[in-house]
Amino acid sequence: QVQLVESGGGLVQAGGSLRLSCAVSLNIFNLNGMGWYRQAPGKQRELVAAITRGGSTNYADSVKGRFAISRDNAKNTMYLQMNSLKPEDTGVYYCNVRRHYYSAPDWGQGTQVTVSS
């Protein structure tokens, strides 16, 4: 069972920055993909940012230019750098990894990010 340990969530003022970390209990260099999702109250969970095995990235339109996903293979850790945060970024952020394209994804427990105005 893959274990995902998230950190970095919390309360931040609008316009501020926050970096989320996700430590993965296996080597991440060969994962099919990994990413961050978020879910605001009463809304569908959405993909925020993803990175593939080959290094390609994908971002939700709402965060393009403000968020950046990255990974450190040596540390088996994925990051989400969030800049210029807005109140609408508030939600529970989930770390997600998929070992293979056909594999079921693994999820972290989620970490709350609250952006106040």
The first five atom37 places (N, CA, C, CB, O) and aatype in JSON, in Angstrom:
{
  "aatype": [5, 19, 5, 10, 19, 6, 15, 7, 7, 7, 10, 19, 5, 0, 7, 7, 15, 10, 1, 10, 15, 4, 0, 19, 15, 10, 2, 9, 13, 2, 10, 2, 7, 12, 7, 17, 18, 1, 5, 0, 14, 7, 11, 5, 1, 6, 10, 19, 0, 0, 9, 16, 1, 7, 7, 15, 16, 2, 18, 0, 3, 15, 19, 11, 7, 1, 13, 0, 9, 15, 1, 3, 2, 0, 11, 2, 16, 12, 18, 10, 5, 12, 2, 15, 10, 11, 14, 6, 3, 16, 7, 19, 18, 18, 4, 2, 19, 1, 1, 8, 18, 18, 15, 0, 14, 3, 17, 7, 5, 7, 16, 5, 19, 16, 19, 15, 15],
  "atom_mask": [
    [1, 1, 1, 1, 1],
    [1, 1, 1, 1, 1],
    [1, 1, 1, 1, 1],
    [1, 1, 1, 1, 1],
    [1, 1, 1, 1, 1],
    [1, 1, 1, 1, 1],
    [1, 1, 1, 1, 1],
    [1, 1, 1, 0, 1],
    [1, 1, 1, 0, 1],
    [1, 1, 1, 0, 1],
    [1, 1, 1, 1, 1],
    [1, 1, 1, 1, 1],
    [1, 1, 1, 1, 1],
    [1, 1, 1, 1, 1],
    [1, 1, 1, 0, 1],
    [1, 1, 1, 0, 1],
    [1, 1, 1, 1, 1],
    [1, 1, 1, 1, 1],
    [1, 1, 1, 1, 1],
    [1, 1, 1, 1, 1],
    [1, 1, 1, 1, 1],
    [1, 1, 1, 1, 1],
    [1, 1, 1, 1, 1],
    [1, 1, 1, 1, 1],
    [1, 1, 1, 1, 1],
    [1, 1, 1, 1, 1],
    [1, 1, 1, 1, 1],
    [1, 1, 1, 1, 1],
    [1, 1, 1, 1, 1],
    [1, 1, 1, 1, 1],
    [1, 1, 1, 1, 1],
    [1, 1, 1, 1, 1],
    [1, 1, 1, 0, 1],
    [1, 1, 1, 1, 1],
    [1, 1, 1, 0, 1],
    [1, 1, 1, 1, 1],
    [1, 1, 1, 1, 1],
    [1, 1, 1, 1, 1],
    [1, 1, 1, 1, 1],
    [1, 1, 1, 1, 1],
    [1, 1, 1, 1, 1],
    [1, 1, 1, 0, 1],
    [1, 1, 1, 1, 1],
    [1, 1, 1, 1, 1],
    [1, 1, 1, 1, 1],
    [1, 1, 1, 1, 1],
    [1, 1, 1, 1, 1],
    [1, 1, 1, 1, 1],
    [1, 1, 1, 1, 1],
    [1, 1, 1, 1, 1],
    [1, 1, 1, 1, 1],
    [1, 1, 1, 1, 1],
    [1, 1, 1, 1, 1],
    [1, 1, 1, 0, 1],
    [1, 1, 1, 0, 1],
    [1, 1, 1, 1, 1],
    [1, 1, 1, 1, 1],
    [1, 1, 1, 1, 1],
    [1, 1, 1, 1, 1],
    [1, 1, 1, 1, 1],
    [1, 1, 1, 1, 1],
    [1, 1, 1, 1, 1],
    [1, 1, 1, 1, 1],
    [1, 1, 1, 1, 1],
    [1, 1, 1, 0, 1],
    [1, 1, 1, 1, 1],
    [1, 1, 1, 1, 1],
    [1, 1, 1, 1, 1],
    [1, 1, 1, 1, 1],
    [1, 1, 1, 1, 1],
    [1, 1, 1, 1, 1],
    [1, 1, 1, 1, 1],
    [1, 1, 1, 1, 1],
    [1, 1, 1, 1, 1],
    [1, 1, 1, 1, 1],
    [1, 1, 1, 1, 1],
    [1, 1, 1, 1, 1],
    [1, 1, 1, 1, 1],
    [1, 1, 1, 1, 1],
    [1, 1, 1, 1, 1],
    [1, 1, 1, 1, 1],
    [1, 1, 1, 1, 1],
    [1, 1, 1, 1, 1],
    [1, 1, 1, 1, 1],
    [1, 1, 1, 1, 1],
    [1, 1, 1, 1, 1],
    [1, 1, 1, 1, 1],
    [1, 1, 1, 1, 1],
    [1, 1, 1, 1, 1],
    [1, 1, 1, 1, 1],
    [1, 1, 1, 0, 1],
    [1, 1, 1, 1, 1],
    [1, 1, 1, 1, 1],
    [1, 1, 1, 1, 1],
    [1, 1, 1, 1, 1],
    [1, 1, 1, 1, 1],
    [1, 1, 1, 1, 1],
    [1, 1, 1, 1, 1],
    [1, 1, 1, 1, 1],
    [1, 1, 1, 1, 1],
    [1, 1, 1, 1, 1],
    [1, 1, 1, 1, 1],
    [1, 1, 1, 1, 1],
    [1, 1, 1, 1, 1],
    [1, 1, 1, 1, 1],
    [1, 1, 1, 1, 1],
    [1, 1, 1, 1, 1],
    [1, 1, 1, 0, 1],
    [1, 1, 1, 1, 1],
    [1, 1, 1, 0, 1],
    [1, 1, 1, 1, 1],
    [1, 1, 1, 1, 1],
    [1, 1, 1, 1, 1],
    [1, 1, 1, 1, 1],
    [1, 1, 1, 1, 1],
    [1, 1, 1, 1, 1],
    [1, 1, 1, 1, 1]
  ],
  "atom_positions": [
    [[0.83, -1.17, 0.0], [0.0, 0.0, 0.0], [0.88, 1.24, 0.0], [-0.95, 0.0, 1.21], [1.79, 1.38, 0.81]],
    [[0.59, 2.13, -0.92], [1.35, 3.36, -1.02], [0.88, 4.32, 0.07], [1.19, 3.99, -2.42], [-0.32, 4.53, 0.26]],
    [[1.83, 4.89, 0.75], [1.53, 5.88, 1.78], [1.93, 7.26, 1.29], [2.24, 5.55, 3.1], [3.04, 7.46, 0.79]],
    [[1.02, 8.19, 1.44], [1.25, 9.56, 1.04], [1.11, 10.45, 2.26], [0.26, 9.99, -0.08], [0.07, 10.46, 2.92]],
    [[2.14, 11.19, 2.54], [2.15, 12.07, 3.71], [2.25, 13.5, 3.23], [3.32, 11.72, 4.66], [3.26, 13.92, 2.65]],
    [[1.21, 14.25, 3.48], [1.12, 15.62, 3.03], [1.46, 16.58, 4.15], [-0.27, 15.92, 2.49], [1.25, 16.3, 5.33]],
    [[1.99, 17.71, 3.76], [2.3, 18.76, 4.71], [2.28, 20.1, 3.99], [3.67, 18.51, 5.38], [2.34, 20.16, 2.76]],
    [[2.2, 21.14, 4.75], [2.28, 22.48, 4.21], [0.98, 23.24, 4.13], [0.0, 0.0, 0.0], [0.99, 24.44, 3.85]],
    [[-0.12, 22.58, 4.37], [-1.39, 23.27, 4.34], [-1.55, 24.18, 5.54], [0.0, 0.0, 0.0], [-0.82, 24.08, 6.52]],
    [[-2.52, 25.05, 5.44], [-2.78, 25.96, 6.53], [-3.55, 27.17, 6.08], [0.0, 0.0, 0.0], [-4.18, 27.18, 5.02]],
    [[-3.49, 28.18, 6.89], [-4.18, 29.44, 6.65], [-3.2, 30.47, 6.13], [-4.88, 29.94, 7.93], [-2.11, 30.66, 6.68]],
    [[-3.6, 31.14, 5.08], [-2.73, 32.15, 4.48], [-3.58, 33.3, 3.97], [-1.89, 31.54, 3.33], [-4.73, 33.13, 3.59]],
    [[-3.0, 34.47, 3.99], [-3.69, 35.65, 3.48], [-3.69, 35.67, 1.96], [-3.05, 36.91, 4.03], [-2.77, 35.17, 1.32]],
    [[-4.72, 36.27, 1.4], [-4.77, 36.44, -0.04], [-3.52, 37.17, -0.53], [-6.04, 37.21, -0.46], [-3.06, 38.13, 0.08]],
    [[-3.0, 36.69, -1.63], [-1.78, 37.24, -2.17], [-0.53, 36.56, -1.66], [0.0, 0.0, 0.0], [0.56, 36.79, -2.18]],
    [[-0.68, 35.74, -0.66], [0.46, 35.05, -0.1], [0.81, 33.79, -0.85], [0.0, 0.0, 0.0], [0.21, 33.46, -1.88]],
    [[1.78, 33.09, -0.32], [2.28, 31.87, -0.94], [2.29, 30.73, 0.06], [3.68, 32.1, -1.5], [2.35, 30.92, 1.28]],
    [[2.23, 29.55, -0.49], [2.24, 28.35, 0.32], [2.83, 27.23, -0.52], [0.82, 28.0, 0.83], [2.6, 27.16, -1.73]],
    [[3.56, 26.36, 0.11], [4.09, 25.2, -0.59], [3.64, 23.92, 0.08], [5.62, 25.25, -0.65], [3.89, 23.7, 1.27]],
    [[2.96, 23.09, -0.68], [2.53, 21.8, -0.2], [3.55, 20.74, -0.57], [1.15, 21.45, -0.77], [4.17, 20.8, -1.64]],
    [[3.72, 19.79, 0.31], [4.62, 18.68, 0.07], [3.88, 17.37, 0.21], [5.82, 18.74, 1.03], [2.96, 17.25, 1.02]],
    [[4.28, 16.41, -0.57], [3.71, 15.07, -0.49], [4.84, 14.07, -0.56], [2.68, 14.83, -1.64], [5.47, 13.89, -1.6]],
    [[5.09, 13.43, 0.56], [6.12, 12.39, 0.63], [5.49, 11.05, 0.3], [6.79, 12.36, 2.03], [4.47, 10.68, 0.88]],
    [[6.09, 10.34, -0.62], [5.56, 9.08, -1.12], [6.44, 7.94, -0.64], [5.47, 9.09, -2.66], [7.66, 8.06, -0.62]],
    [[5.81, 6.85, -0.25], [6.53, 5.73, 0.36], [7.14, 4.77, -0.65], [5.61, 4.98, 1.25], [7.37, 3.6, -0.32]],
    [[7.4, 5.21, -1.83], [8.09, 4.42, -2.82], [8.82, 5.34, -3.77], [7.11, 3.51, -3.58], [8.64, 6.56, -3.75]],
    [[9.65, 4.75, -4.61], [10.36, 5.56, -5.59], [9.37, 6.16, -6.57], [11.42, 4.72, -6.33], [8.52, 5.46, -7.13]],
    [[9.47, 7.44, -6.78], [8.48, 8.12, -7.62], [8.95, 8.34, -9.05], [8.12, 9.44, -7.01], [8.18, 8.78, -9.9]],
    [[10.2, 8.04, -9.32], [10.74, 8.38, -10.63], [10.04, 7.65, -11.76], [12.21, 8.07, -10.68], [10.0, 8.13, -12.89]],
    [[9.5, 6.47, -11.46], [8.87, 5.68, -12.51], [7.35, 5.62, -12.4], [9.41, 4.29, -12.49], [6.71, 4.81, -13.07]],
    [[6.78, 6.46, -11.58], [5.33, 6.52, -11.5], [4.75, 7.02, -12.81], [4.88, 7.41, -10.34], [5.33, 7.87, -13.48]],
    [[3.6, 6.48, -13.17], [2.95, 6.95, -14.37], [2.61, 8.44, -14.28], [1.69, 6.14, -14.63], [2.76, 9.18, -15.25]],
    [[2.17, 8.84, -13.13], [1.84, 10.23, -12.94], [1.5, 10.53, -11.5], [0.0, 0.0, 0.0], [1.23, 9.62, -10.7]],
    [[1.51, 11.78, -11.18], [1.15, 12.22, -9.86], [0.65, 13.64, -9.95], [2.33, 12.1, -8.88], [0.92, 14.36, -10.91]],
    [[-0.08, 14.04, -8.94], [-0.59, 15.39, -8.99], [-1.32, 15.79, -7.73], [0.0, 0.0, 0.0], [-1.36, 15.06, -6.74]],
    [[-1.87, 16.96, -7.82], [-2.64, 17.55, -6.74], [-4.05, 17.83, -7.2], [-1.97, 18.83, -6.24], [-4.28, 18.37, -8.28]],
    [[-4.99, 17.45, -6.37], [-6.39, 17.77, -6.57], [-6.87, 18.6, -5.41], [-7.24, 16.49, -6.72], [-6.27, 18.61, -4.33]],
    [[-7.96, 19.3, -5.63], [-8.55, 20.04, -4.53], [-10.07, 19.96, -4.62], [-8.09, 21.51, -4.54], [-10.64, 19.74, -5.69]],
    [[-10.69, 20.13, -3.49], [-12.14, 20.09, -3.43], [-12.63, 21.16, -2.47], [-12.63, 18.71, -3.0], [-12.31, 21.15, -1.28]],
    [[-13.39, 22.07, -3.01], [-14.02, 23.09, -2.2], [-15.36, 22.57, -1.71], [-14.19, 24.4, -3.0], [-15.94, 21.68, -2.33]],
    [[-15.85, 23.1, -0.61], [-17.14, 22.64, -0.09], [-18.24, 22.73, -1.13], [-17.52, 23.45, 1.13], [-18.44, 23.77, -1.76]],
    [[-18.96, 21.63, -1.3], [-20.07, 21.6, -2.23], [-19.69, 21.54, -3.7], [0.0, 0.0, 0.0], [-20.56, 21.63, -4.57]],
    [[-18.42, 21.38, -3.98], [-17.96, 21.34, -5.36], [-17.26, 20.04, -5.66], [-17.05, 22.52, -5.64], [-16.79, 19.33, -4.77]],
    [[-17.18, 19.74, -6.94], [-16.52, 18.53, -7.39], [-15.01, 18.67, -7.24], [-16.89, 18.23, -8.84], [-14.44, 19.74, -7.43]],
    [[-14.39, 17.56, -6.89], [-12.94, 17.56, -6.82], [-12.36, 17.81, -8.21], [-12.43, 16.23, -6.24], [-12.82, 17.24, -9.2]],
    [[-11.36, 18.66, -8.26], [-10.77, 19.02, -9.53], [-9.27, 18.85, -9.52], [-11.13, 20.45, -9.89], [-8.61, 18.96, -8.48]],
    [[-8.75, 18.57, -10.68], [-7.31, 18.5, -10.84], [-6.73, 19.9, -10.79], [-6.94, 17.79, -12.16], [-7.17, 20.79, -11.52]],
    [[-5.76, 20.09, -9.95], [-5.07, 21.36, -9.85], [-3.82, 21.35, -10.72], [-4.7, 21.66, -8.4], [-3.62, 22.25, -11.53]],
    [[-3.0, 20.34, -10.54], [-1.76, 20.24, -11.29], [-1.33, 18.79, -11.31], [-0.67, 21.13, -10.68], [-1.54, 18.05, -10.35]],
    [[-0.73, 18.39, -12.4], [-0.25, 17.03, -12.53], [1.08, 17.02, -13.26], [-1.28, 16.16, -13.28], [1.39, 17.92, -14.04]],
    [[1.85, 16.0, -12.99], [3.12, 15.82, -13.67], [3.25, 14.34, -14.02], [4.31, 16.31, -12.8], [2.99, 13.47, -13.19]],
    [[3.66, 14.07, -15.23], [3.78, 12.71, -15.71], [5.18, 12.19, -15.51], [3.39, 12.61, -17.17], [6.09, 12.93, -15.12]],
    [[5.35, 10.91, -15.79], [6.65, 10.28, -15.69], [7.67, 11.0, -16.56], [6.57, 8.82, -16.07], [8.84, 11.13, -16.19]],
    [[7.22, 11.45, -17.71], [8.11, 12.14, -18.63], [8.36, 13.59, -18.31], [0.0, 0.0, 0.0], [9.16, 14.25, -18.98]],
    [[7.69, 14.11, -17.3], [7.92, 15.47, -16.9], [6.92, 16.48, -17.43], [0.0, 0.0, 0.0], [7.02, 17.67, -17.12]],
    [[5.98, 16.03, -18.23], [4.96, 16.94, -18.72], [4.06, 17.38, -17.57], [4.13, 16.27, -19.83], [3.76, 16.6, -16.66]],
    [[3.65, 18.61, -17.62], [2.79, 19.16, -16.57], [1.48, 19.63, -17.15], [3.49, 20.29, -15.84], [1.37, 19.96, -18.33]],
    [[0.49, 19.65, -16.29], [-0.83, 20.12, -16.67], [-1.42, 20.86, -15.49], [-1.74, 18.95, -17.1], [-1.31, 20.42, -14.35]],
    [[-2.04, 22.0, -15.78], [-2.61, 22.83, -14.73], [-4.04, 23.19, -15.04], [-1.78, 24.08, -14.54], [-4.43, 23.36, -16.2]],
    [[-4.81, 23.31, -13.99], [-6.14, 23.88, -14.15], [-6.01, 25.32, -14.62], [-6.95, 23.79, -12.84], [-5.09, 26.03, -14.22]],
    [[-6.92, 25.75, -15.46], [-6.87, 27.11, -15.98], [-6.84, 28.14, -14.86], [-8.05, 27.37, -16.89], [-6.19, 29.19, -14.98]],
    [[-7.52, 27.85, -13.79], [-7.63, 28.81, -12.7], [-6.33, 29.05, -11.95], [-8.67, 28.36, -11.76], [-6.21, 30.03, -11.22]],
    [[-5.36, 28.15, -12.12], [-4.12, 28.29, -11.37], [-2.91, 28.5, -12.26], [-3.9, 27.08, -10.53], [-1.8, 28.68, -11.76]],
    [[-3.1, 28.49, -13.54], [-1.98, 28.68, -14.46], [-1.3, 30.02, -14.2], [-2.45, 28.59, -15.91], [-1.95, 31.05, -14.06]],
    [[0.01, 29.96, -14.14], [0.78, 31.16, -13.88], [0.97, 31.47, -12.42], [0.0, 0.0, 0.0], [1.78, 32.33, -12.07]],
    [[0.24, 30.77, -11.56], [0.35, 31.01, -10.13], [0.9, 29.81, -9.37], [-0.98, 31.39, -9.57], [1.61, 29.97, -8.38]],
    [[0.56, 28.63, -9.84], [0.98, 27.4, -9.17], [2.04, 26.7, -10.0], [-0.22, 26.47, -8.93], [2.09, 26.84, -11.22]],
    [[2.87, 25.95, -9.34], [3.88, 25.15, -10.02], [4.06, 23.82, -9.32], [5.22, 25.91, -10.09], [4.26, 23.76, -8.11]],
    [[3.97, 22.76, -10.08], [4.17, 21.43, -9.54], [5.59, 20.98, -9.84], [3.14, 20.43, -10.11], [6.13, 21.27, -10.91]],
    [[6.18, 20.29, -8.92], [7.53, 19.8, -9.1], [7.72, 18.54, -8.27], [8.57, 20.87, -8.73], [6.87, 18.18, -7.46]],
    [[8.82, 17.89, -8.47], [9.13, 16.69, -7.7], [10.62, 16.58, -7.48], [8.59, 15.45, -8.39], [11.42, 17.08, -8.25]],
    [[10.95, 15.91, -6.41], [12.33, 15.62, -6.08], [12.43, 14.1, -5.97], [12.79, 16.33, -4.74], [12.03, 13.52, -4.97]],
    [[12.95, 13.48, -7.01], [13.0, 12.03, -7.03], [13.87, 11.46, -5.92], [13.52, 11.57, -8.37], [13.57, 10.39, -5.38]],
    [[14.93, 12.15, -5.57], [15.82, 11.67, -4.52], [15.1, 11.61, -3.18], [17.05, 12.55, -4.42], [15.4, 10.75, -2.34]],
    [[14.17, 12.51, -2.98], [13.42, 12.56, -1.73], [12.06, 11.9, -1.83], [13.26, 13.98, -1.28], [11.32, 11.83, -0.84]],
    [[11.72, 11.43, -3.02], [10.4, 10.84, -3.25], [9.29, 11.76, -2.77], [10.29, 9.48, -2.55], [8.35, 11.35, -2.09]],
    [[9.43, 12.99, -3.14], [8.51, 14.02, -2.68], [8.05, 14.88, -3.84], [9.16, 14.89, -1.61], [8.83, 15.24, -4.72]],
    [[6.77, 15.18, -3.83], [6.18, 16.07, -4.81], [5.77, 17.35, -4.11], [4.97, 15.4, -5.51], [5.39, 17.34, -2.94]],
    [[5.85, 18.45, -4.84], [5.54, 19.74, -4.27], [4.52, 20.48, -5.12], [6.81, 20.57, -4.13], [4.39, 20.25, -6.32]],
    [[3.81, 21.35, -4.47], [2.95, 22.29, -5.17], [3.23, 23.67, -4.6], [1.44, 21.91, -5.03], [2.85, 23.98, -3.47]],
    [[3.9, 24.49, -5.37], [4.16, 25.86, -4.98], [2.99, 26.71, -5.41], [5.49, 26.38, -5.59], [2.65, 26.76, -6.59]],
    [[2.38, 27.37, -4.47], [1.2, 28.18, -4.73], [1.51, 29.63, -4.41], [-0.01, 27.68, -3.91], [1.82, 29.97, -3.27]],
    [[1.43, 30.45, -5.42], [1.7, 31.88, -5.27], [0.44, 32.68, -5.59], [2.86, 32.31, -6.17], [-0.49, 32.18, -6.23]],
    [[0.45, 33.92, -5.15], [-0.67, 34.82, -5.42], [-2.0, 34.16, -5.09], [-0.66, 35.27, -6.88], [-2.93, 34.18, -5.89]],
    [[-2.07, 33.59, -3.93], [-3.25, 32.83, -3.54], [-4.48, 33.72, -3.44], [-3.01, 32.13, -2.22], [-4.42, 34.88, -3.03]],
    [[-5.59, 33.13, -3.82], [-6.88, 33.8, -3.8], [-7.84, 33.05, -2.9], [-7.45, 33.93, -5.22], [-7.66, 31.85, -2.68]],
    [[-8.84, 33.72, -2.38], [-9.82, 33.02, -1.55], [-10.45, 31.81, -2.25], [-10.9, 33.96, -1.13], [-10.76, 30.82, -1.6]],
    [[-10.63, 31.9, -3.55], [-11.22, 30.79, -4.27], [-10.31, 29.58, -4.38], [-11.61, 31.23, -5.64], [-10.73, 28.52, -4.85]],
    [[-9.07, 29.72, -3.95], [-8.18, 28.57, -3.88], [-8.43, 27.73, -2.64], [-6.74, 29.04, -3.9], [-7.85, 26.65, -2.49]],
    [[-9.26, 28.21, -1.77], [-9.55, 27.49, -0.54], [-10.15, 26.12, -0.83], [-10.5, 28.3, 0.33], [-11.02, 25.99, -1.69]],
    [[-9.69, 25.13, -0.12], [-10.22, 23.8, -0.27], [-9.31, 22.77, 0.36], [0.0, 0.0, 0.0], [-8.25, 23.1, 0.91]],
    [[-9.73, 21.54, 0.27], [-8.89, 20.45, 0.73], [-8.07, 19.96, -0.46], [-9.75, 19.29, 1.33], [-8.6, 19.62, -1.51]],
    [[-6.79, 19.95, -0.27], [-5.88, 19.54, -1.33], [-5.4, 18.12, -1.08], [-4.68, 20.5, -1.42], [-4.97, 17.77, 0.02]],
    [[-5.49, 17.31, -2.12], [-5.16, 15.9, -2.03], [-3.98, 15.56, -2.93], [-6.36, 15.05, -2.39], [-3.93, 15.96, -4.09]],
    [[-3.06, 14.85, -2.39], [-1.97, 14.28, -3.17], [-2.45, 13.0, -3.83], [-0.73, 14.02, -2.28], [-3.16, 12.21, -3.21]],
    [[-2.07, 12.81, -5.06], [-2.5, 11.65, -5.83], [-1.33, 11.08, -6.61], [-3.65, 12.02, -6.77], [-0.56, 11.82, -7.22]],
    [[-1.21, 9.77, -6.59], [-0.22, 9.11, -7.42], [-0.86, 7.91, -8.11], [1.01, 8.66, -6.58], [-1.8, 7.3, -7.59]],
    [[-0.35, 7.6, -9.27], [-0.78, 6.43, -10.02], [0.46, 5.7, -10.51], [-1.73, 6.82, -11.2], [1.27, 6.26, -11.25]],
    [[0.58, 4.45, -10.1], [1.77, 3.69, -10.45], [1.83, 3.36, -11.93], [1.84, 2.43, -9.64], [2.89, 3.44, -12.55]],
    [[0.71, 2.99, -12.49], [0.6, 2.69, -13.91], [-0.7, 3.29, -14.42], [0.65, 1.17, -14.17], [-1.6, 3.63, -13.66]],
    [[-0.77, 3.4, -15.74], [-1.98, 4.0, -16.3], [-3.22, 3.19, -15.97], [-1.84, 4.15, -17.81], [-4.33, 3.73, -15.9]],
    [[-3.04, 1.89, -15.78], [-4.16, 1.0, -15.49], [-4.38, 0.79, -14.0], [-3.93, -0.33, -16.16], [-5.31, 0.09, -13.6]],
    [[-3.55, 1.39, -13.17], [-3.65, 1.21, -11.74], [-4.65, 2.18, -11.13], [-2.3, 1.37, -11.09], [-4.86, 3.28, -11.63]],
    [[-5.25, 1.73, -10.06], [-6.09, 2.63, -9.29], [-5.21, 3.65, -8.6], [-6.95, 1.85, -8.26], [-4.1, 3.33, -8.17]],
    [[-5.67, 4.88, -8.5], [-4.84, 5.9, -7.86], [-4.79, 5.74, -6.36], [-5.36, 7.26, -8.21], [-5.69, 5.17, -5.74]],
    [[-3.75, 6.25, -5.79], [-3.62, 6.33, -4.35], [-3.74, 7.78, -3.93], [-2.27, 5.73, -3.87], [-3.28, 8.69, -4.62]],
    [[-4.37, 7.97, -2.8], [-4.68, 9.31, -2.33], [-4.12, 9.56, -0.95], [-6.18, 9.53, -2.34], [-4.05, 8.66, -0.11]],
    [[-3.72, 10.78, -0.72], [-3.37, 11.19, 0.61], [-4.61, 11.52, 1.41], [0.0, 0.0, 0.0], [-5.73, 11.46, 0.91]],
    [[-4.4, 11.86, 2.65], [-5.51, 12.18, 3.53], [-6.13, 13.53, 3.22], [-5.05, 12.16, 4.96], [-7.28, 13.79, 3.59]],
    [[-5.4, 14.37, 2.57], [-5.86, 15.71, 2.27], [-5.36, 16.7, 3.3], [0.0, 0.0, 0.0], [-5.22, 16.38, 4.48]],
    [[-5.09, 17.89, 2.84], [-4.66, 18.95, 3.72], [-5.44, 20.21, 3.4], [-3.15, 19.2, 3.59], [-5.62, 20.58, 2.24]],
    [[-5.9, 20.85, 4.44], [-6.75, 22.02, 4.27], [-5.91, 23.25, 3.94], [-7.57, 22.27, 5.52], [-4.92, 23.55, 4.61]],
    [[-6.32, 23.94, 2.9], [-5.74, 25.22, 2.55], [-6.85, 26.26, 2.61], [-5.07, 25.18, 1.14], [-7.85, 26.16, 1.91]],
    [[-6.65, 27.24, 3.44], [-7.63, 28.31, 3.58], [-6.97, 29.64, 3.28], [-8.24, 28.31, 5.0], [-5.97, 30.01, 3.9]],
    [[-7.54, 30.34, 2.33], [-7.02, 31.64, 1.92], [-8.02, 32.7, 2.35], [-6.76, 31.7, 0.38], [-9.16, 32.71, 1.89]],
    [[-7.6, 33.56, 3.21], [-8.47, 34.6, 3.72], [-8.23, 35.9, 2.97], [-8.26, 34.81, 5.22], [-7.15, 36.14, 2.44]],
    [[-9.26, 36.72, 2.94], [-9.17, 38.01, 2.25], [-8.78, 39.13, 3.19], [-10.48, 38.33, 1.59], [-8.67, 40.28, 2.76]]
  ]
}
